Amino acid sequence: MFRSINVTSRIFERQIRTPAPGTSVHCARRFYENIVPSFTVYDIECPDHSFRKFTDDGQYLISFSRNHQDLIVYRPMWLSFSCKEEDCCRHDLPPKAKRFESFFTQLYSVTLASCNELICKDFFLSMEGNQFGLFATSTAQIHDAPTTGRAIQGVPFIEKITFHLLRLEDGVVLDEKTIHILQVRDLGNLVDVRTIGSFCREDDELFLISNSQSLATSERSRLNPFPGNQVGNGHNQVNQDNSFLSGIKQRLLSFIFQGMWNEETDQAVRVQSLKKKFFFHFQDYVDLIIWKVQFLDRHHLLIKFGSVDGGVSRNVDHHPAFFAVYSMETTEVVAFYQNSAEELYFLFEKFCDHFHATSRNSLHMNFISSHSNNVYALEQLRSIKSKGGSFSQFVKKMMASLPFGCQSQSPSPYFDQSLFRYDEKLISATDRHRQSTDHPIKFISRRPPYTLKFKIKPGPEAGTIDGRTKRISSFLFHPFLPLALSIQQTLFLQPSVVNIHFRR
């Protein structure tokens, strides 16, 4: 739509030209090529907090205290100051520009964790409409605790994990639960929907208890035919040491067996195939544990299964993994893939957006670039694929990112690959820490003449003197304003270096 890169000319062109149908939002987003966070305030004076993220509507900045006890919420605002001269842009910023309070206003501070708990600093979810925020606290991890029940040897034991539902407007804690799958009501209540694992349906446990009581009564009647001599022991619970498979594991094995059964029509060939493919690996399937789970939609879960060794290992690339799509309505497994399955990869390549459960109420979340909606991201993916090596290993590498973490991507327009080009090894829309660098990260326009639009440099302005110290950086971009924070920290609990990048 725009022929000029001058913002004034673009505004004039917008008045006299109409974009093609269905492209008005994309054309409007091109203004971000002119409105960029091109100025940096280095090493700003700010509280020693752990900054988490902006909410999707941009109204709140979430942070936690260093002792992981308190939640501190800020509201972004813009730096304002007066200048005696006509051209203020040529003058240095006033001293107050070095203070965090000039860009953010603290709304409240709430203590979420009790004396024996800590806030899970990597966990925060905003609910539909960003009215509520979901946080989590937990007791300290116990690494040498004995395993009980279905616990896994080598996985740290956590006595309690508590979810806190908080109203973001004023910081009022509305509800607390210690559950697996929950639903947030409009009034701000957490509802225990179900726990999927040992049991799949709500009445599975009741059925097993009833069946256990019936068997116990029959056994007592057989051993003691005289009713007057019966003595009740009062135990009505299901025997936890029985040989039954868990509900989810039984569903998984049934699906695998049925799929292999239907592969062959000849009975003799079918039996031989089951022996080689199912019964030979039966114990391997039984020993699978759940590594990670995500919602695909309201009714389906994507469950990643793997070995126990992979569950406790820091590097899971060398361990086999499987993906199952589970329907919570029918309690059935509807699809099952190994992490090297080409069919799953091609689904991931064409329909990547379906693996992200995005908010329906946030317009900004609809423009996150992926290789299924952006030609530049697809070209980058195909370039990685064509660099050589085993295609099977490439598929495993791509599948290692699944399932995606919920709300783990920034909707900032500066990560829109239709507008800007940048080094994804150093920065991307995905929320995670990265190895820090003393070189600035460049954002270059996708359109001719491919000019440098702005740079983001974490850490001190002059760089770090001690090059031996390992430094990691994280980046928090506002969902629609030209405002970003870069946080550089070391592994020795030293105060973080926080820079603010904004449009002056």
XYZ file of C-alpha atoms in Angstrom:
504
model
C 0.000 0.000 0.000
C 2.690 2.507 0.999
C 5.186 3.663 -1.615
C 7.166 5.893 0.737
C 8.921 5.089 4.019
C 8.292 8.603 5.337
C 5.659 8.518 8.092
C 4.041 11.789 6.970
C 3.693 10.518 3.412
C 2.251 7.271 4.711
C -0.427 9.090 6.690
C -1.378 11.060 3.592
C -1.445 7.896 1.436
C -3.675 6.195 4.020
C -6.237 8.975 3.533
C -6.414 8.708 -0.257
C -5.801 4.998 -0.892
C -7.813 1.965 0.176
C -5.996 -1.270 1.043
C -6.993 -4.564 -0.530
C -9.856 -6.422 1.204
C -8.716 -8.223 4.331
C -5.359 -6.406 4.534
C -6.272 -3.203 6.405
C -4.757 -4.356 9.725
C -1.573 -5.572 8.030
C -1.223 -2.240 6.249
C -1.771 -0.323 9.479
C 0.913 -2.402 11.206
C 3.476 -1.150 8.661
C 3.528 2.122 10.569
C 5.646 0.260 13.113
C 8.480 0.480 10.594
C 8.585 4.199 11.461
C 7.662 4.012 15.152
C 10.426 1.969 16.776
C 12.141 1.808 20.213
C 15.257 3.551 18.876
C 16.557 5.114 22.102
C 18.064 3.290 25.091
C 18.498 4.242 28.725
C 21.246 1.965 30.020
C 21.466 0.488 33.515
C 18.356 2.188 34.780
C 17.787 2.679 38.504
C 15.111 0.126 39.326
C 14.010 -2.183 42.145
C 15.859 -5.492 42.361
C 12.892 -7.505 41.128
C 12.483 -10.456 38.804
C 10.511 -9.006 35.883
C 8.242 -11.620 34.278
C 6.223 -10.189 31.364
C 3.659 -7.702 30.108
C 0.045 -8.814 30.016
C -1.376 -9.282 26.518
C -3.380 -6.040 26.733
C -0.280 -4.067 27.763
C -1.914 -2.703 30.923
C 0.324 -4.453 33.474
C 3.962 -5.426 33.971
C 4.268 -8.489 36.216
C 7.280 -8.858 38.522
C 8.279 -10.824 41.634
C 10.473 -9.940 44.591
C 13.935 -11.490 44.746
C 12.955 -13.646 47.729
C 10.064 -15.042 45.636
C 7.477 -14.113 48.239
C 5.762 -11.023 46.813
C 4.012 -10.136 43.557
C 4.582 -6.541 42.371
C 2.466 -5.189 39.509
C 3.261 -2.036 37.553
C 1.404 -0.006 34.943
C 3.430 1.288 31.962
C 3.459 5.030 31.356
C 5.495 7.303 29.120
C 8.440 9.458 30.101
C 7.394 13.139 30.168
C 9.582 16.192 30.658
C 9.799 19.814 29.601
C 12.528 21.554 27.630
C 13.391 25.246 27.412
C 14.794 24.982 23.911
C 12.771 24.523 20.725
C 14.473 21.314 19.576
C 14.261 19.005 22.587
C 15.415 15.957 20.624
C 18.994 17.210 20.508
C 19.258 17.663 24.248
C 20.094 15.003 26.812
C 17.289 13.486 28.791
C 16.729 14.805 32.323
C 18.158 12.825 35.287
C 14.754 11.362 36.105
C 14.888 9.384 32.839
C 17.367 7.077 34.569
C 14.710 6.029 37.087
C 12.375 3.110 36.614
C 9.502 5.098 38.172
C 9.552 7.480 35.197
C 8.327 4.684 32.938
C 6.267 2.503 35.289
C 3.901 3.168 38.178
C 3.583 0.573 40.929
C -0.054 -0.403 41.429
C 0.306 -2.794 44.360
C 2.441 -5.407 46.063
C 0.846 -8.625 47.307
C 2.412 -11.405 49.362
C 1.447 -14.674 47.660
C 3.817 -17.199 49.242
C 3.764 -18.220 52.883
C 6.907 -18.588 54.953
C 7.604 -22.126 53.709
C 6.609 -21.501 50.062
C 8.107 -19.744 47.052
C 6.501 -18.143 44.011
C 7.031 -20.147 40.820
C 8.663 -17.256 38.927
C 8.325 -18.888 35.496
C 4.567 -19.389 35.811
C 1.974 -16.720 35.024
C -1.181 -16.906 32.929
C -3.618 -14.109 32.181
C -7.226 -15.154 31.751
C -9.596 -14.109 28.946
C -9.925 -10.330 28.873
C -6.873 -9.996 31.173
C -9.189 -9.469 34.144
C -7.575 -12.236 36.204
C -4.056 -13.538 36.599
C -3.133 -17.076 37.618
C 0.007 -17.534 39.721
C 1.551 -20.509 41.499
C 3.486 -21.069 44.721
C 5.128 -24.250 45.948
C 7.086 -25.649 48.828
C 10.805 -26.196 48.354
C 11.974 -29.149 46.271
C 13.202 -32.190 48.190
C 15.742 -34.083 46.082
C 16.351 -37.131 48.276
C 12.781 -37.851 49.324
C 11.637 -41.512 49.157
C 9.249 -42.294 46.297
C 5.642 -43.030 47.203
C 2.673 -44.095 45.105
C 3.331 -43.371 41.435
C 6.208 -40.950 42.117
C 9.312 -41.275 39.927
C 12.736 -41.920 41.357
C 15.074 -38.992 40.666
C 12.382 -36.328 40.272
C 12.426 -33.777 43.128
C 9.489 -34.055 45.515
C 7.249 -31.016 46.084
C 4.850 -31.331 48.975
C 2.340 -28.744 47.763
C 1.699 -26.567 44.705
C -0.974 -23.896 45.077
C -2.619 -21.870 42.312
C -3.651 -18.303 43.159
C -6.316 -16.506 41.117
C -5.823 -12.763 41.454
C -7.748 -9.798 40.123
C -5.165 -7.780 38.221
C -6.946 -4.454 38.653
C -6.427 -4.242 42.416
C -4.433 -7.338 43.442
C -7.208 -9.052 45.380
C -6.662 -12.815 45.686
C -10.021 -14.346 44.752
C -9.378 -18.081 45.075
C -6.742 -20.714 45.738
C -6.666 -24.357 44.678
C -4.281 -27.281 44.626
C -5.547 -29.171 41.565
C -4.566 -30.446 38.111
C -7.176 -29.193 35.645
C -9.186 -26.140 36.603
C -11.749 -23.815 35.122
C -11.959 -20.074 35.786
C -15.501 -18.814 36.273
C -16.540 -15.277 35.286
C -16.874 -14.298 38.957
C -13.285 -15.237 39.692
C -13.611 -18.731 41.181
C -11.471 -21.786 40.472
C -13.441 -24.976 39.839
C -11.862 -28.429 40.121
C -12.815 -29.972 36.781
C -10.965 -33.276 36.848
C -7.675 -35.070 37.347
C -6.503 -37.157 34.393
C -4.061 -39.968 35.022
C -5.033 -42.788 37.330
C -8.672 -42.147 36.427
C -10.126 -40.690 33.224
C -13.803 -40.271 34.049
C -15.273 -38.646 37.130
C -16.820 -41.888 38.392
C -13.887 -44.241 37.656
C -12.640 -44.171 41.242
C -16.172 -44.689 42.595
C -16.626 -47.702 40.311
C -13.346 -49.280 41.443
C -14.156 -48.675 45.114
C -17.583 -50.240 44.669
C -16.085 -53.203 42.827
C -13.401 -53.609 45.499
C -16.045 -53.614 48.245
C -18.096 -56.192 46.373
C -15.077 -58.497 45.928
C -14.133 -58.089 49.584
C -17.654 -58.994 50.699
C -17.693 -62.079 48.463
C -14.288 -63.173 49.775
C -15.387 -62.780 53.415
C -18.562 -64.716 52.734
C -16.568 -67.534 51.178
C -14.059 -67.721 54.022
C -16.577 -67.226 56.842
C -20.065 -68.522 56.022
C -21.355 -67.519 59.486
C -22.529 -63.883 59.404
C -22.462 -63.541 63.203
C -18.682 -64.017 63.289
C -17.819 -61.338 60.691
C -15.620 -58.478 61.821
C -15.403 -55.370 59.597
C -12.058 -53.628 59.139
C -13.537 -50.342 57.863
C -11.214 -50.088 54.802
C -13.137 -48.971 51.716
C -10.298 -47.578 49.622
C -9.010 -49.023 46.384
C -5.841 -51.006 46.851
C -3.077 -48.717 45.581
C -0.657 -51.619 45.101
C -2.826 -53.498 42.613
C -1.621 -54.464 39.168
C -4.102 -52.290 37.271
C -2.687 -49.863 34.724
C -3.631 -46.222 35.154
C -6.619 -45.013 33.171
C -4.612 -42.897 30.727
C -2.080 -45.714 30.189
C -4.845 -48.236 29.475
C -6.373 -45.857 26.899
C -2.966 -45.420 25.269
C -2.207 -49.145 25.038
C -5.675 -49.841 23.647
C -5.193 -47.246 20.909
C -1.746 -48.608 19.957
C -3.046 -52.194 19.899
C -6.114 -51.298 17.840
C -4.006 -49.366 15.321
C -1.625 -52.280 14.803
C -4.542 -54.737 14.630
C -6.136 -52.761 11.796
C -2.889 -52.535 9.811
C -3.169 -56.161 8.629
C -6.142 -58.136 7.341
C -4.554 -61.585 7.244
C -4.857 -63.189 10.679
C -1.468 -64.930 10.638
C 0.356 -61.792 9.505
C -1.586 -59.773 12.067
C -0.448 -62.008 14.931
C 3.203 -61.845 13.843
C 2.985 -58.065 13.495
C 1.511 -57.701 16.984
C 4.275 -59.854 18.438
C 7.004 -57.715 16.862
C 5.507 -54.271 17.204
C 3.292 -54.439 20.295
C 4.066 -57.294 22.664
C 7.831 -57.022 22.184
C 7.650 -53.321 23.229
C 4.762 -53.776 25.666
C 6.800 -53.082 28.796
C 8.362 -50.018 27.158
C 4.879 -48.616 26.568
C 3.820 -49.466 30.123
C 6.874 -47.655 31.535
C 6.150 -44.405 29.674
C 5.520 -41.372 31.845
C 3.962 -37.997 31.051
C 6.588 -35.337 30.386
C 4.430 -32.387 29.423
C 0.833 -31.517 28.513
C -0.873 -28.641 26.716
C -4.386 -27.765 25.581
C -4.966 -27.899 21.820
C -8.507 -26.639 22.270
C -11.239 -26.810 24.888
C -11.627 -30.595 24.579
C -8.257 -31.989 23.460
C -4.873 -32.341 25.131
C -1.487 -32.878 23.498
C 0.428 -35.194 25.843
C 4.140 -35.864 25.508
C 5.199 -39.283 26.824
C 8.747 -40.464 27.415
C 10.941 -42.764 29.445
C 11.698 -42.290 33.129
C 15.366 -41.644 32.310
C 14.377 -38.882 29.930
C 12.079 -37.360 32.538
C 14.921 -36.847 35.014
C 17.628 -36.017 32.457
C 18.670 -32.477 31.570
C 19.165 -33.463 27.926
C 16.143 -35.297 26.551
C 17.277 -35.253 22.893
C 18.754 -38.760 23.144
C 15.667 -40.311 24.740
C 12.647 -41.609 22.793
C 9.473 -39.578 23.062
C 5.874 -39.964 21.879
C 2.940 -37.610 21.373
C -0.690 -38.493 22.038
C -3.807 -36.435 21.355
C -6.315 -37.143 24.131
C -10.025 -36.268 24.052
C -11.346 -35.249 27.469
C -14.934 -35.735 26.285
C -14.622 -39.357 25.165
C -11.560 -40.146 27.375
C -9.955 -41.733 24.310
C -6.595 -41.339 22.621
C -7.353 -40.183 19.080
C -3.788 -39.982 17.688
C -0.342 -41.304 18.609
C 3.047 -40.439 17.054
C 6.705 -41.023 17.770
C 8.797 -37.847 17.896
C 10.462 -38.835 14.594
C 7.158 -39.269 12.718
C 7.173 -37.348 9.442
C 3.368 -37.148 9.443
C 3.402 -35.200 12.702
C 6.125 -32.872 11.419
C 4.195 -32.029 8.234
C 1.131 -31.266 10.350
C 3.316 -29.043 12.514
C 4.767 -27.273 9.461
C 1.404 -26.541 7.848
C -0.699 -25.927 10.952
C 1.761 -24.564 13.508
C -0.750 -21.987 14.774
C -3.065 -24.788 15.905
C -0.411 -25.886 18.396
C -0.686 -22.472 20.101
C -3.820 -21.895 22.149
C -4.143 -18.123 21.595
C -6.571 -15.770 23.277
C -9.756 -15.084 21.369
C -10.123 -11.596 22.890
C -6.650 -10.238 22.075
C -6.236 -8.819 18.585
C -2.459 -8.567 19.017
C -2.105 -12.340 19.529
C -3.465 -13.030 16.039
C -0.330 -11.664 14.348
C 2.418 -13.783 15.906
C 4.658 -14.976 13.065
C 5.024 -18.699 12.414
C 6.024 -20.823 9.447
C 2.369 -21.610 8.762
C 1.299 -17.972 8.388
C 4.460 -16.110 7.360
C 6.436 -16.706 4.168
C 9.696 -15.429 5.689
C 9.436 -17.777 8.663
C 8.682 -20.657 6.269
C 11.740 -19.807 4.164
C 13.882 -19.789 7.280
C 12.546 -23.185 8.322
C 13.199 -24.687 4.885
C 16.704 -23.225 4.924
C 17.441 -25.027 8.198
C 15.956 -28.214 6.747
C 18.099 -28.062 3.609
C 21.425 -27.538 5.391
C 22.033 -31.270 5.400
C 21.988 -33.988 7.977
C 19.418 -36.640 8.669
C 15.807 -35.614 8.085
C 14.789 -37.859 10.985
C 17.119 -35.942 13.323
C 15.730 -32.653 11.994
C 12.191 -33.821 12.757
C 13.203 -34.805 16.307
C 14.796 -31.411 16.816
C 11.639 -29.602 15.693
C 9.374 -31.840 17.762
C 11.472 -31.183 20.878
C 9.713 -27.829 21.251
C 6.310 -29.502 21.592
C 4.110 -29.103 23.537
C 4.395 -25.314 23.543
C 4.166 -23.431 26.799
C 0.946 -21.486 27.196
C 1.247 -17.733 26.491
C 4.968 -18.164 25.818
C 5.186 -15.813 22.820
C 5.254 -12.034 22.655
C 2.692 -10.407 20.320
C 4.930 -7.349 19.808
C 4.862 -6.079 16.198
C 8.664 -5.814 16.281
C 8.785 -9.620 16.120
C 6.539 -9.629 13.037
C 8.778 -11.196 10.396
C 6.814 -9.480 7.645
C 8.093 -6.155 8.997
C 11.525 -6.839 10.483
C 14.446 -9.212 10.087
C 16.563 -10.137 13.123
C 18.821 -12.914 14.375
C 16.557 -15.460 16.066
C 19.543 -17.012 17.824
C 19.829 -13.823 19.859
C 16.210 -12.738 20.213
C 12.736 -13.939 19.214
C 9.098 -13.799 20.219
C 9.512 -16.940 22.330
C 9.793 -16.222 26.041
C 13.100 -17.717 27.220
C 16.544 -16.715 28.449
C 19.380 -16.513 25.937
C 23.136 -16.276 25.971
C 24.012 -12.603 26.255
C 26.200 -10.757 23.769
C 28.065 -7.447 23.852
C 27.018 -6.735 20.267
C 23.704 -4.946 19.647
C 20.863 -6.934 18.107
C 19.807 -5.355 14.824
C 16.253 -5.054 13.512
C 16.301 -4.496 9.752
C 13.363 -3.586 7.540
C 11.999 -6.353 5.319
C 11.172 -3.866 2.576
C 13.658 -2.129 0.282
C 16.045 -0.480 0.888
C 16.386 -2.882 3.859
C 17.562 -0.197 6.272
C 18.513 -0.669 9.918
C 15.500 0.473 11.936
C 16.748 0.084 15.518
C 19.102 -1.867 17.773
C 18.637 -3.584 21.128
C 21.709 -3.966 23.328
C 21.436 -5.745 26.698
C 23.847 -5.037 29.533
C 26.022 -1.977 30.226
C 26.536 0.537 27.419
C 30.317 0.022 27.436
C 29.996 -3.762 27.556
C 31.219 -6.177 30.220
C 34.841 -6.086 31.333
C 34.956 -9.664 32.633
C 34.369 -11.841 29.596
C 34.677 -15.056 31.602
C 31.438 -14.507 33.507
C 28.485 -16.271 31.913
C 25.662 -13.839 31.283
C 22.108 -14.476 30.161
C 19.567 -12.001 28.838
C 15.812 -11.806 28.581
C 13.657 -9.316 26.695
C 10.199 -8.000 27.569
C 8.439 -6.194 24.716
C 5.202 -4.278 25.195
C 2.467 -5.853 23.032
C 1.884 -2.703 20.953
C 3.908 0.287 22.236
C 7.516 1.013 21.136
C 8.738 0.017 24.598
C 10.951 -2.873 25.687
C 13.099 -3.971 28.613
C 16.308 -5.938 28.315
C 17.474 -7.686 31.479
C 20.999 -9.058 31.737
C 21.966 -11.194 34.722
C 24.760 -13.465 35.836
C 24.612 -16.810 37.596
C 26.010 -15.396 40.844
C 22.864 -13.584 42.055
C 24.319 -10.155 41.310
C 21.834 -7.329 40.630
C 20.490 -7.407 37.094
C 21.352 -4.742 34.524
C 18.037 -3.399 33.203
C 17.880 -1.246 30.070
C 14.778 0.490 28.771
C 14.344 0.883 25.028
C 11.701 3.343 23.834
C 10.840 5.850 21.145
C 12.056 9.266 22.191
